[in-house]
CSV table of C-alpha atoms and ligand atoms in Angstrom, one decimal:
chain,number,residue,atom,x,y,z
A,1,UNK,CA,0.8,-24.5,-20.3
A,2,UNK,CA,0.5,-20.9,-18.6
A,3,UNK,CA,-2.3,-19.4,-19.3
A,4,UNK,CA,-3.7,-15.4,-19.3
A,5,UNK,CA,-5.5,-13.3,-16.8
A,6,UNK,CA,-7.5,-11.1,-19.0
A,7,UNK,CA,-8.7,-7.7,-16.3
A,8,UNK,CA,-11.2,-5.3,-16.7
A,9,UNK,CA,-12.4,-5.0,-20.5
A,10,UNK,CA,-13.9,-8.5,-20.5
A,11,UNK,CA,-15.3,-8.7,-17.0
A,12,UNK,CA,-16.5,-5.2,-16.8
A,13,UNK,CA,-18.6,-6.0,-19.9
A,14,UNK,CA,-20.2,-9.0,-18.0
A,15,UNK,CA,-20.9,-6.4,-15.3
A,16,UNK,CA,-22.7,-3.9,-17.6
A,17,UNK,CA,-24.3,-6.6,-19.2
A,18,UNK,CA,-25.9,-7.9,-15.9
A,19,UNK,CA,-29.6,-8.1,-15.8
A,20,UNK,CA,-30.8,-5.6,-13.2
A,21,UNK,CA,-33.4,-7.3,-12.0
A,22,UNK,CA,-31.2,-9.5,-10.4
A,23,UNK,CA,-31.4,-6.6,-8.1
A,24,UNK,CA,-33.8,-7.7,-5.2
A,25,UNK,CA,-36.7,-5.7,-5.0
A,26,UNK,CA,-36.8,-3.2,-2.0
A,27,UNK,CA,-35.7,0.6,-1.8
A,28,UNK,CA,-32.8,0.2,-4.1
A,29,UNK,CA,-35.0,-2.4,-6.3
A,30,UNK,CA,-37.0,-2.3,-8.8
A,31,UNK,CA,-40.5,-3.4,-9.8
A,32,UNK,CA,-41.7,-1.8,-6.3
A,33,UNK,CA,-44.7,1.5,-7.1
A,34,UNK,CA,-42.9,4.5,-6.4
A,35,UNK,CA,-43.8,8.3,-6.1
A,36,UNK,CA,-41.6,9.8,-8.9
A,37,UNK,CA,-40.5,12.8,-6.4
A,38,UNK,CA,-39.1,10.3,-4.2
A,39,UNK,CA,-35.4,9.6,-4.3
A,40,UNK,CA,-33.9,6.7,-6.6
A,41,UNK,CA,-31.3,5.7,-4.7
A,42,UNK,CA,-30.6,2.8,-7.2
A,43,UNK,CA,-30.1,5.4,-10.1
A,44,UNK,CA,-27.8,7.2,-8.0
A,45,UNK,CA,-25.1,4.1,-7.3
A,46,UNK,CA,-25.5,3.3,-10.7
A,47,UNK,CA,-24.6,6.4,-12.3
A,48,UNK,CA,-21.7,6.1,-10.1
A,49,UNK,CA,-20.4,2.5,-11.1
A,50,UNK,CA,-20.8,4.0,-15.1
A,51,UNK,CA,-18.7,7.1,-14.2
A,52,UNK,CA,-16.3,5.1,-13.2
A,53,UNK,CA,-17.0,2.6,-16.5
A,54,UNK,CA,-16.9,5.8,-18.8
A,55,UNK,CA,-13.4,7.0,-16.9
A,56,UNK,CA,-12.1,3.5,-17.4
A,57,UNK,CA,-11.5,3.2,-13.6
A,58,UNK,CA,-13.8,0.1,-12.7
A,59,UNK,CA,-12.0,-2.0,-10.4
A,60,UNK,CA,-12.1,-5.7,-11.5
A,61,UNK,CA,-10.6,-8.5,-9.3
A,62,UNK,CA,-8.6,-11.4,-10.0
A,63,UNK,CA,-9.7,-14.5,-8.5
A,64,UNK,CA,-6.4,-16.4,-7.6
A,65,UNK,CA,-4.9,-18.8,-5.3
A,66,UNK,CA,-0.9,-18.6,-5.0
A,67,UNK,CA,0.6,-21.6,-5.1
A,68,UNK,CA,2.8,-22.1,-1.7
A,69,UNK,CA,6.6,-22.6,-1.9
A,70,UNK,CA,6.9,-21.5,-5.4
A,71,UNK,CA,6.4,-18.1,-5.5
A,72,UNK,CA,5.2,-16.1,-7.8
A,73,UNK,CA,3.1,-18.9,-9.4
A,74,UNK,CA,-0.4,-19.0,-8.9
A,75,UNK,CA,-3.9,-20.5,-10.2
A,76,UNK,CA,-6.3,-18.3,-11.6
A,77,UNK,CA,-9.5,-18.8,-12.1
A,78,UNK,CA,-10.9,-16.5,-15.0
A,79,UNK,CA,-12.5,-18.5,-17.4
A,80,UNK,CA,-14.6,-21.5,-17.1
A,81,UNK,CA,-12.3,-24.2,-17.7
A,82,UNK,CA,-11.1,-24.4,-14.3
A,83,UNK,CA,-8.0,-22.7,-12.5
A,84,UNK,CA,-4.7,-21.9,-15.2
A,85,UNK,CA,-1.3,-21.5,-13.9
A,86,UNK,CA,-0.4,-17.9,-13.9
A,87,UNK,CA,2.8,-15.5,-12.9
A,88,UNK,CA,1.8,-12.9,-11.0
A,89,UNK,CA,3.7,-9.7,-11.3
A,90,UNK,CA,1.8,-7.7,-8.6
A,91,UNK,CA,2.5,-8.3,-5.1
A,92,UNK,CA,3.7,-6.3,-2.1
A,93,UNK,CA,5.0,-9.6,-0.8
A,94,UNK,CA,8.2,-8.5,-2.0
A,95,UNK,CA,10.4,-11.1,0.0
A,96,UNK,CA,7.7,-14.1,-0.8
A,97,UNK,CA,8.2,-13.9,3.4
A,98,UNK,CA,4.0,-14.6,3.4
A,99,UNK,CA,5.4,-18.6,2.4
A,100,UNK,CA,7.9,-18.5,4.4
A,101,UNK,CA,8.6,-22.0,6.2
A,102,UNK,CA,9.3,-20.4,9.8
A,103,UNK,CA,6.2,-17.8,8.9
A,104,UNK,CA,3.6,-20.4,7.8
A,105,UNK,CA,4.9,-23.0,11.0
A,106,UNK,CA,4.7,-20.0,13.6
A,107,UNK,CA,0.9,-19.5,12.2
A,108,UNK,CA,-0.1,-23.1,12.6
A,109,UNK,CA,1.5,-23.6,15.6
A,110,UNK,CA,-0.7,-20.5,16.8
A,111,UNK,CA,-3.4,-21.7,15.7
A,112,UNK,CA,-3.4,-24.7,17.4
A,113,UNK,CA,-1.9,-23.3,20.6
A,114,UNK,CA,-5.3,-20.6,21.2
A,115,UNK,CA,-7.5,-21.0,18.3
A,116,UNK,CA,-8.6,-18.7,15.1
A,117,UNK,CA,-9.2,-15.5,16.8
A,118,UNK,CA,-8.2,-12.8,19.2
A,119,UNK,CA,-11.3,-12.7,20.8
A,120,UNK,CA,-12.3,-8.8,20.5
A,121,UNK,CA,-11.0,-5.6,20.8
A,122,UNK,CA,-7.5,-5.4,23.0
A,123,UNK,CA,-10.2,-3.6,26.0
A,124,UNK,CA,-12.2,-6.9,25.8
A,125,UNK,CA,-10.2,-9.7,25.0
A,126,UNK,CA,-6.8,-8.2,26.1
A,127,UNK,CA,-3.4,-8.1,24.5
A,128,UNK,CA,-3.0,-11.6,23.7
A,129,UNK,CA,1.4,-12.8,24.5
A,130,UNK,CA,1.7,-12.8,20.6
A,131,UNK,CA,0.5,-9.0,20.3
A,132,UNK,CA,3.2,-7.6,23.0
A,133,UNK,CA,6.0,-9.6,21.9
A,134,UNK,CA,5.2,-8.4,18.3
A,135,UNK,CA,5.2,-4.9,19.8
A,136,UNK,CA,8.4,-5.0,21.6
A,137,UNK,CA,9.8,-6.6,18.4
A,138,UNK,CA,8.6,-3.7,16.2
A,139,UNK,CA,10.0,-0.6,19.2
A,140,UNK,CA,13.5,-2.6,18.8
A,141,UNK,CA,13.8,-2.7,14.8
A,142,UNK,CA,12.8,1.1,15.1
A,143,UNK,CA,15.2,1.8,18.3
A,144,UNK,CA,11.9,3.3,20.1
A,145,UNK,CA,10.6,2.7,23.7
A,146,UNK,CA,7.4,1.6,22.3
A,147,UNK,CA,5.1,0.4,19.5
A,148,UNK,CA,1.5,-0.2,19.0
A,149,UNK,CA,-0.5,-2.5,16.5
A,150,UNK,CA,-3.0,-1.7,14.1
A,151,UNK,CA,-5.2,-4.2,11.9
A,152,UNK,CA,-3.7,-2.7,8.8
A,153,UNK,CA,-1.0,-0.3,7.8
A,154,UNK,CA,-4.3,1.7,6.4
A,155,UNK,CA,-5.9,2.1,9.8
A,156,UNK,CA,-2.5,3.1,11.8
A,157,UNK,CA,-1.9,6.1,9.6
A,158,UNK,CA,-6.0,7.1,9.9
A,159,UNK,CA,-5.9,6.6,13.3
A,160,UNK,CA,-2.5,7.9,14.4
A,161,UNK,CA,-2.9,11.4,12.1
A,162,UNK,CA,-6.0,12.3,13.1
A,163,UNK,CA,-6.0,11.5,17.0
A,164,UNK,CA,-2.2,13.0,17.1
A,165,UNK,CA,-3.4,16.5,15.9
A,166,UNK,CA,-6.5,16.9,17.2
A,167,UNK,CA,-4.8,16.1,20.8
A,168,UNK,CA,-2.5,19.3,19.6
A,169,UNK,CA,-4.7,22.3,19.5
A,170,UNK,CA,-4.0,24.4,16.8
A,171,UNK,CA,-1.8,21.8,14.9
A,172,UNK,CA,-0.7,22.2,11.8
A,173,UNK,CA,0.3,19.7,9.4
A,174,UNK,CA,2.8,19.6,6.4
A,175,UNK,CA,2.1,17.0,4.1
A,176,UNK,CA,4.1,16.1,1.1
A,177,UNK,CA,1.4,15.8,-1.9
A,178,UNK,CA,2.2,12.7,-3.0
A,179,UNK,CA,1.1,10.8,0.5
A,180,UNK,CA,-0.9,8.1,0.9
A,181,UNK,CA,-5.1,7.9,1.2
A,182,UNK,CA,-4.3,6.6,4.6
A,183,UNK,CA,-2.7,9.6,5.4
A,184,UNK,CA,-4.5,11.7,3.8
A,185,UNK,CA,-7.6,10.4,5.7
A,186,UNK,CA,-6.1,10.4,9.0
A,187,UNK,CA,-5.2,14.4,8.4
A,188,UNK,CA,-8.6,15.5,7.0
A,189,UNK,CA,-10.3,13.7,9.6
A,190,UNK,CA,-8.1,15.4,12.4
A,191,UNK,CA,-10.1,18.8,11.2
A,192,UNK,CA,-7.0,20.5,11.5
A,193,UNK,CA,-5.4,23.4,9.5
A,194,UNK,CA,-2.6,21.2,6.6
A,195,UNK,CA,-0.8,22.7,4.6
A,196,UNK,CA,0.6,20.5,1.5
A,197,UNK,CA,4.6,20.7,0.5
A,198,UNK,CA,5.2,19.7,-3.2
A,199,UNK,CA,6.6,16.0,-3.3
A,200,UNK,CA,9.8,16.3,-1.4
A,201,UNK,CA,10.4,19.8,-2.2
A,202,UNK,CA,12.5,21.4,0.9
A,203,UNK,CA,12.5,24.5,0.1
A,204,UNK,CA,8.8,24.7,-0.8
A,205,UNK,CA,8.3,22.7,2.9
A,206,UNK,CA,10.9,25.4,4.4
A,207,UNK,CA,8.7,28.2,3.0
A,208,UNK,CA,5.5,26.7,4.6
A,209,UNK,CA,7.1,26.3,7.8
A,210,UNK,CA,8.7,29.4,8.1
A,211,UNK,CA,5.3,31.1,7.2
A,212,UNK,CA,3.3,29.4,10.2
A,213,UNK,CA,3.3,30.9,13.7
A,214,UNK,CA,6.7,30.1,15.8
A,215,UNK,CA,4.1,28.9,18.7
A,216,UNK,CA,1.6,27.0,16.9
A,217,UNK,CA,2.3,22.6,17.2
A,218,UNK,CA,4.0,21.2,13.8
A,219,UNK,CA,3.8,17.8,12.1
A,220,UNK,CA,5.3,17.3,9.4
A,221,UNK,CA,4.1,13.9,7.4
A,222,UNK,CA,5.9,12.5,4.6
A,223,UNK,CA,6.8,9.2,3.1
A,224,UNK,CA,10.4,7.3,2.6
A,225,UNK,CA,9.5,5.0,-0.6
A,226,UNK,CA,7.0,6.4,-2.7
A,227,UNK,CA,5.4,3.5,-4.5
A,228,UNK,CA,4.3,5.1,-7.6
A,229,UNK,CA,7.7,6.6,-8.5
A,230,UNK,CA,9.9,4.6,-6.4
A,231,UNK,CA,12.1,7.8,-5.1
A,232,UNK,CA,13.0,8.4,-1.9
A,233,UNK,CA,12.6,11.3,0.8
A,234,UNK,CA,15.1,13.2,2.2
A,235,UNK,CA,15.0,12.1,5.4
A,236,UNK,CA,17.8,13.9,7.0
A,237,UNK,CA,17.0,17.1,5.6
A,238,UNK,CA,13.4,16.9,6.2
A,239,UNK,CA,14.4,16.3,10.1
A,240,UNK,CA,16.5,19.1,9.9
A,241,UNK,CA,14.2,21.6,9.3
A,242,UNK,CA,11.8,19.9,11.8
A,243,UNK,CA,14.7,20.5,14.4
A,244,UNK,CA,15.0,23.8,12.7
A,245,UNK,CA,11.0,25.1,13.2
A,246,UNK,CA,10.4,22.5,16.3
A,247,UNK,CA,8.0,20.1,14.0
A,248,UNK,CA,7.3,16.6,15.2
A,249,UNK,CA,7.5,14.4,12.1
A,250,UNK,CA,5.7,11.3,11.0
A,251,UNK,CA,7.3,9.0,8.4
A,252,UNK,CA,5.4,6.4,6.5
A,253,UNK,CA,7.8,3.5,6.1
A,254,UNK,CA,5.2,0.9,4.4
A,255,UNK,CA,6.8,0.0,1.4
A,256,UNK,CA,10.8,-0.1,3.4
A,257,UNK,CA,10.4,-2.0,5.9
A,258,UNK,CA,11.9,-5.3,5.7
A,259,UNK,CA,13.7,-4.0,2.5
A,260,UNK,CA,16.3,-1.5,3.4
A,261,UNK,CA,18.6,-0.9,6.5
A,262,UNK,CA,21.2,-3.8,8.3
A,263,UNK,CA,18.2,-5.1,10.0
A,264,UNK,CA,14.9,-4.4,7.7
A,265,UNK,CA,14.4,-1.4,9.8
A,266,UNK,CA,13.3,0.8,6.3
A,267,UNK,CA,15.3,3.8,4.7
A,268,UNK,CA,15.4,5.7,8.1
A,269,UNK,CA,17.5,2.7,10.0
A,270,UNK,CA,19.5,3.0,6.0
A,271,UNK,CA,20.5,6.2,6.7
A,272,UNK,CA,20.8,6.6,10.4
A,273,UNK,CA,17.5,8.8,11.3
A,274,UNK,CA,15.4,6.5,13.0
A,275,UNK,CA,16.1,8.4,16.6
A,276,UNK,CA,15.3,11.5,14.6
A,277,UNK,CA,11.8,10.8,13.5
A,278,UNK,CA,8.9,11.3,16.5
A,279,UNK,CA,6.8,8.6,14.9
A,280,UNK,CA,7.7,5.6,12.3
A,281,UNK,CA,5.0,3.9,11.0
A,282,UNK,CA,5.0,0.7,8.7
A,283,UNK,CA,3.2,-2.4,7.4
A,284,UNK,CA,2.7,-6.1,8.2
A,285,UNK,CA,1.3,-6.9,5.0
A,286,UNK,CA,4.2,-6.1,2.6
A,287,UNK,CA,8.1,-7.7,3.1
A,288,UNK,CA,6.8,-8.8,6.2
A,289,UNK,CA,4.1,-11.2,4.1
A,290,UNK,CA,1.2,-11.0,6.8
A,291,UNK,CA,-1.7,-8.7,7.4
A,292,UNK,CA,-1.4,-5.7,10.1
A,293,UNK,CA,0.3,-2.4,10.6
A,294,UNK,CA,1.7,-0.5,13.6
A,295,UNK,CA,3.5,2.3,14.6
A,296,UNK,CA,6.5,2.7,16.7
A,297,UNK,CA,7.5,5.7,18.8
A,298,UNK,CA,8.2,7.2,22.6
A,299,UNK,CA,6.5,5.3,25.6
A,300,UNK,CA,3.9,8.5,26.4
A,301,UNK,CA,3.3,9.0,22.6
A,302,UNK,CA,2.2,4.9,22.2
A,303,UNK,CA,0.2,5.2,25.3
A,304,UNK,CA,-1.8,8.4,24.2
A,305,UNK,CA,-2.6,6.7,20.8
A,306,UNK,CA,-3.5,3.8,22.4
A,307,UNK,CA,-5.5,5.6,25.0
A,308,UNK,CA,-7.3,8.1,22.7
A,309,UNK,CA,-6.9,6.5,18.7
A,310,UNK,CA,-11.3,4.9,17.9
A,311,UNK,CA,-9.5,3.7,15.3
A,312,UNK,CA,-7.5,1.3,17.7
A,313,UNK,CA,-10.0,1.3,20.6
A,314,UNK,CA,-13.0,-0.1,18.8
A,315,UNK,CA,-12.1,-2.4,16.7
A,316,UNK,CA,-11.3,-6.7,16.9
A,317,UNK,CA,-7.2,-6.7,17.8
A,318,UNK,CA,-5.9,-8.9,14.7
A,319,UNK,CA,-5.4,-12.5,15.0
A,320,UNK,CA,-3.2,-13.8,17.2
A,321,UNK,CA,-2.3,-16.5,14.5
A,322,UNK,CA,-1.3,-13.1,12.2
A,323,UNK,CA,0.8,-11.8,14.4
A,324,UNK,CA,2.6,-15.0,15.3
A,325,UNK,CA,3.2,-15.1,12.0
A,326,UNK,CA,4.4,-11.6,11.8
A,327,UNK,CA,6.8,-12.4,14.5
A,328,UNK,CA,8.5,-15.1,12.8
A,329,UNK,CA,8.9,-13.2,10.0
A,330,UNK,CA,10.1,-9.7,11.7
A,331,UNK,CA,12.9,-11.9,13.8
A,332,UNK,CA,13.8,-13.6,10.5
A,333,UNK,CA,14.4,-10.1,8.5
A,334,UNK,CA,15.8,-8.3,11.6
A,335,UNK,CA,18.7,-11.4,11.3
A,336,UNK,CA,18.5,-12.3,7.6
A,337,UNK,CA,19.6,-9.5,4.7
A,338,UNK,CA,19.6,-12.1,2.0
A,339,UNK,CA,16.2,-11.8,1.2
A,340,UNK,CA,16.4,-7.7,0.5
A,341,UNK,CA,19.8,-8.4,-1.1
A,342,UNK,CA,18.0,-10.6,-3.5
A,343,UNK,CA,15.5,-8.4,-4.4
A,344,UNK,CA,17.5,-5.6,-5.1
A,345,UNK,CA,19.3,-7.3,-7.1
A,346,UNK,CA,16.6,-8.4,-9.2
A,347,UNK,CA,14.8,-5.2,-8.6
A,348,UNK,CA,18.4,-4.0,-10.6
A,349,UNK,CA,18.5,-6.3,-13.3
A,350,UNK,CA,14.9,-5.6,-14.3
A,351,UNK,CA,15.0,-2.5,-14.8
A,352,UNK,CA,18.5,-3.0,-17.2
A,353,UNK,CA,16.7,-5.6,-19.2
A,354,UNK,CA,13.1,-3.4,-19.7
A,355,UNK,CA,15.7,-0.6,-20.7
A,356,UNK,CA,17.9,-2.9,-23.0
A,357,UNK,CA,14.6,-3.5,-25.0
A,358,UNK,CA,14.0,0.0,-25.2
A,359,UNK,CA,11.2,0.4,-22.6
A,360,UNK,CA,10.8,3.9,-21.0
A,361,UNK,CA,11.4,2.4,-17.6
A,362,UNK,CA,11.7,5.6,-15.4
A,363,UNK,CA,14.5,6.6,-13.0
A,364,UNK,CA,14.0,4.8,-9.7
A,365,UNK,CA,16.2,5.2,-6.3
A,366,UNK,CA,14.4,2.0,-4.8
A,367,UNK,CA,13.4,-1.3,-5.5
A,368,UNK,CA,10.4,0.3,-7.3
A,369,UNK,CA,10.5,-0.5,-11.0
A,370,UNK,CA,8.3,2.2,-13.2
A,371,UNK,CA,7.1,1.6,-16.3
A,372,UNK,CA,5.1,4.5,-18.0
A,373,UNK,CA,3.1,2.8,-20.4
A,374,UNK,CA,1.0,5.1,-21.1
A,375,UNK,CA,-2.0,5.3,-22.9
A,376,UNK,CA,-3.8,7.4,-26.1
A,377,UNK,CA,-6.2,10.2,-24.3
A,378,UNK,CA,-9.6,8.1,-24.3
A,379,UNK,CA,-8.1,4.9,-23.3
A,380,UNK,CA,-8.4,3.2,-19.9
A,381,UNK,CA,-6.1,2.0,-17.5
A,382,UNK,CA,-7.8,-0.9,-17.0
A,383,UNK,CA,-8.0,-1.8,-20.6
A,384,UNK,CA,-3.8,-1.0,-21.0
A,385,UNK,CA,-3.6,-3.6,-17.9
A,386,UNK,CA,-5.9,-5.7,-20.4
A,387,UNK,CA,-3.3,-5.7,-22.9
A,388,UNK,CA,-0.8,-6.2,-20.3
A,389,UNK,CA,-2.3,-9.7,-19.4
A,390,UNK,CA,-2.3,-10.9,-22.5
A,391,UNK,CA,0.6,-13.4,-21.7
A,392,UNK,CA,1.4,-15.7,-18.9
A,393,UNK,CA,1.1,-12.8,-16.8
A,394,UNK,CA,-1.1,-11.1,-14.3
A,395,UNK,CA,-0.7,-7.5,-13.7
A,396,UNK,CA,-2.9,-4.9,-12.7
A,397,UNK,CA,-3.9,-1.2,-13.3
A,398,UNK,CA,-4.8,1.0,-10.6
A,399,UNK,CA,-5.5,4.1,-11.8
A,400,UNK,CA,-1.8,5.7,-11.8
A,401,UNK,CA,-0.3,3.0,-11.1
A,402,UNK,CA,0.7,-1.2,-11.6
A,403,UNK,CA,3.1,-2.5,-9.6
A,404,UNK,CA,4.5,-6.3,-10.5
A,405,UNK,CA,7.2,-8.5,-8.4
A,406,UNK,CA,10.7,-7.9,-9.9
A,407,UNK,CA,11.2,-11.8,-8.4
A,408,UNK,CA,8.6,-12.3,-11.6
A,409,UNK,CA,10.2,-10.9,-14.3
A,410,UNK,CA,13.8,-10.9,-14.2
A,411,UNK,CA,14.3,-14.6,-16.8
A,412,UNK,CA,14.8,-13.9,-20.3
A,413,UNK,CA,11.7,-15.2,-21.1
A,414,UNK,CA,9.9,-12.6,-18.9
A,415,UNK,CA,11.5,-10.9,-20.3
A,416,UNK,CA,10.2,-12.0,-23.6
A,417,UNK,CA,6.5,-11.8,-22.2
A,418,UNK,CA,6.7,-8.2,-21.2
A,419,UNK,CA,7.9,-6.9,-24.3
A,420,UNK,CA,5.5,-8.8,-26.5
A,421,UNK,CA,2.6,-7.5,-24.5
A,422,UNK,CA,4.1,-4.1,-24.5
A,423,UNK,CA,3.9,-3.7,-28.3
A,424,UNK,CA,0.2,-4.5,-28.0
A,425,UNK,CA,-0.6,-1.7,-25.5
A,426,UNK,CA,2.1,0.7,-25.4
A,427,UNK,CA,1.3,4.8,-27.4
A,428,UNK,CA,2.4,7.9,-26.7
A,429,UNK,CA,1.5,8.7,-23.4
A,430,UNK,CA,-0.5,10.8,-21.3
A,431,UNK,CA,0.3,11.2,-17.7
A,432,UNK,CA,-1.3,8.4,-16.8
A,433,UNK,CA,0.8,5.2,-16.5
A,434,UNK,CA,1.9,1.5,-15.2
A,435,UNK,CA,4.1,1.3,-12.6
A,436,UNK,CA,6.0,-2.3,-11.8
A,437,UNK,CA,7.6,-2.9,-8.8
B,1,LIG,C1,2.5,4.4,1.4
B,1,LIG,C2,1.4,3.5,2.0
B,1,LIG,N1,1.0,3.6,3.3
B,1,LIG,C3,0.1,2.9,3.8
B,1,LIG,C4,-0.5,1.8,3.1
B,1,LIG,C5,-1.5,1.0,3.7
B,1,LIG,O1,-1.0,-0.2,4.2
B,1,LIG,P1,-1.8,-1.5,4.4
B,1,LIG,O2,-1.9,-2.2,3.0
B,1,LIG,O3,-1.1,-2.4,5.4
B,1,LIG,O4,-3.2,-1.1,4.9
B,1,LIG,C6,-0.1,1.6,1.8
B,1,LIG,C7,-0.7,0.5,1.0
B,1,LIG,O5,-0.5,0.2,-0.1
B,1,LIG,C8,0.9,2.4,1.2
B,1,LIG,O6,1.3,2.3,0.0
């Protein structure tokens, strides 16, 4: 019998209930004489995990193993009785590619071929085969002369945003407001002057451009699928006006690629803009099932990253038995549309069957499925993701959002699950919600 994955309220109790003197003893410890004017460090992290308790945004993890070849079935081990059979209806494995035959026999072959590891950073240990035929791989599905690996789509849009501008003196950068952290990071650590366009907002982005110095170096960063509301930027347009004010532009393809275009190429290759956009950047850890990230872009602009980014310099180059893996899986999407045909499709039918039981799914362009639940002012996400759980399912609250595999839900007695748990958590909302995709 499938079993639940109860989140946060249960587990966050055991947290608070913790003895602190489990705590070693030591400058954050206790039971060591101290001079009362001296700092208490330990009083300072913990006010900061019961914020975050009294906010109801403690994180709690579920401890699962997914069960390989049938996708989206996993074990989970929340209770004491061992692991349960779960569904799990967050992923970003949105093709199931990370089980894919060719994927997981590329990786072992890798591994047996050179071993676990890549053996330091690229300086040190050098490019390893796997890592340039990855790269040339990644410059074809975005028709660019180049490409460059990261260890996580995360660290290519940190590293990439912030070395780009401060390499530009004077820079400015347009950022739409809903961007990633990653971005985000990258363009506060570049110290440079950003301005932020509301979310895919032309004229608003127009007006900002217009308003900055003819002289001064533009970037404009934006994403194509936003993963919280599943819309989609206006990629032409927002190239247009970067022609228009002579802004480079930097487009965040992480949760497209491998899901839209004739080859997987993301929303860009979709709608014919790739050789408009200065710099693509995408995962390896979403469709493409693996672990990575990368960017892909002219010859000089890949070598300057690569020559000037810390964030690529100083750090362990990723596995080669990752990246095999990623290979077999890019080649696969760049030839193979049935997986993203499939997942549309179900992406499609779920959101028609949430609305046939009169859930407020919201309005989505993409394969994104949102679901305001919701929740009475007071309430926690973590504790509507409770109720959430309490079927065969596991999905998760991050604090706007929840996202769950469509490939999940889309039987009738998903179906079933989902609306069941729904009366148990769903109120009139605030702006806070849970987003499925
Ligand atoms: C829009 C966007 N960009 C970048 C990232 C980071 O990618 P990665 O998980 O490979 O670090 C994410 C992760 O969820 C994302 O949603």
């Amino acid at each position: 019998m499938l079993e639940t994955f109860v989140s946060s309220g249960s587990a966050s109790r055991s947290m608070e209930d913790a003895e602190p003197d489990a705590i070693p003893a030591g400058k954050l410890g206790r039971g060591v004489q101290k001079d009362s004017r001296q700092m208490d460090y330990q009083r300072i992290f913990q006010d900061a995990i019961d914020r975050l308790h009294q906010e109801g945004r403690y994180r709690v993890f579920i401890d699962i193993l997914r069960n390989k070849g049938a996708y989206p079935n996993a074990r989970c081990f929340a209770g004491h009785n061992g692991a349960r059979p779960i569904t799990v209806w967050c992923s970003n494995d949105y093709l199931a590619m990370g089980q894919h035959p060719d994927v997981i026999a590329a990786m072992e072959a890798a591994l047996h071929d050179v071993g676990a590891g890549s053996g330091g950073t690229r300086n040190i240990g050098g490019n390893t085969h796997y890592h340039l035929d990855l790269e040339a791989e990644l410059a074809d599905l975005h028709g660019k002369q180049a490409a460059l690996l990261f260890t996580s789509g995360y660290v290519s849009n940190e590293a990439t945003l912030s070395t780009l501008a401060k390499l530009l003196p004077g820079c400015i950068i347009f950022s739409d407001e809903l961007n990633h952290a990653s971005m985000i990071a990258g363009i506060r650590n570049s110290g440079c002057e950003k301005h932020i366009f509301r979310h895919n907002d032309l004229e608003h982005l127009e007006e900002l451009l217009a308003a900055a110095p003819v002289d001064a170096p533009k970037l404009i960063a934006f994403e194509s699928v936003y993963s919280m509301d599943g819309d989609i930027a206006p990629i032409s347009a927002i190239c247009d006006l970067a022609d228009k004010y002579n802004a480079l532009t930097y487009l965040d393809e992480v949760h497209a690629v491998g899901m839209y275009g004739p080859r997987g190429g993301g929303i860009a290759e979709r709608d014919g803009q790739m050789h408009r956009l200065t710099i693509i950047e995408g995962t390896l850890g979403k469709a493409f099932g693996v672990m990575g990230g990368y960017i892909a872009a002219d010859k000089v602009l890949i070598d300057v990253i690569r020559s000037y980014a810390p964030g690529f310099i100083f750090t362990t180059s990723l596995s080669p038995v990752l990246v095999a893996g990623v290979l077999a899986s890019v080649r696969h999407l760049k030839a193979s549309a049935v997986e993203r045909t499939a997942q549309q499709d179900r992406a499609g039918k779920l959101k028609a069957m949430l609305a046939e039981v009169g859930l407020p799914v919201m309005p989505s362009q993409s394969h994104i499925v949102p679901l305001l639940v919701g929740m009475p002012r007071g309430a926690s996400a973590s504790r509507t993701s409770c109720s959430l759980n309490t079927g065969s399912t596991s999905s998760r609250s991050i604090t706007r959002p929840c996202r769950a595999a469509p490939s999940a839900c889309v039987s009738r007695r998903g179906r079933c699950i989902l609306t069941r748990c729904w009366r148990n958590c769903a109120r009139p909302c605030s702006k806070s919600g849970i987003v499925w995709n």
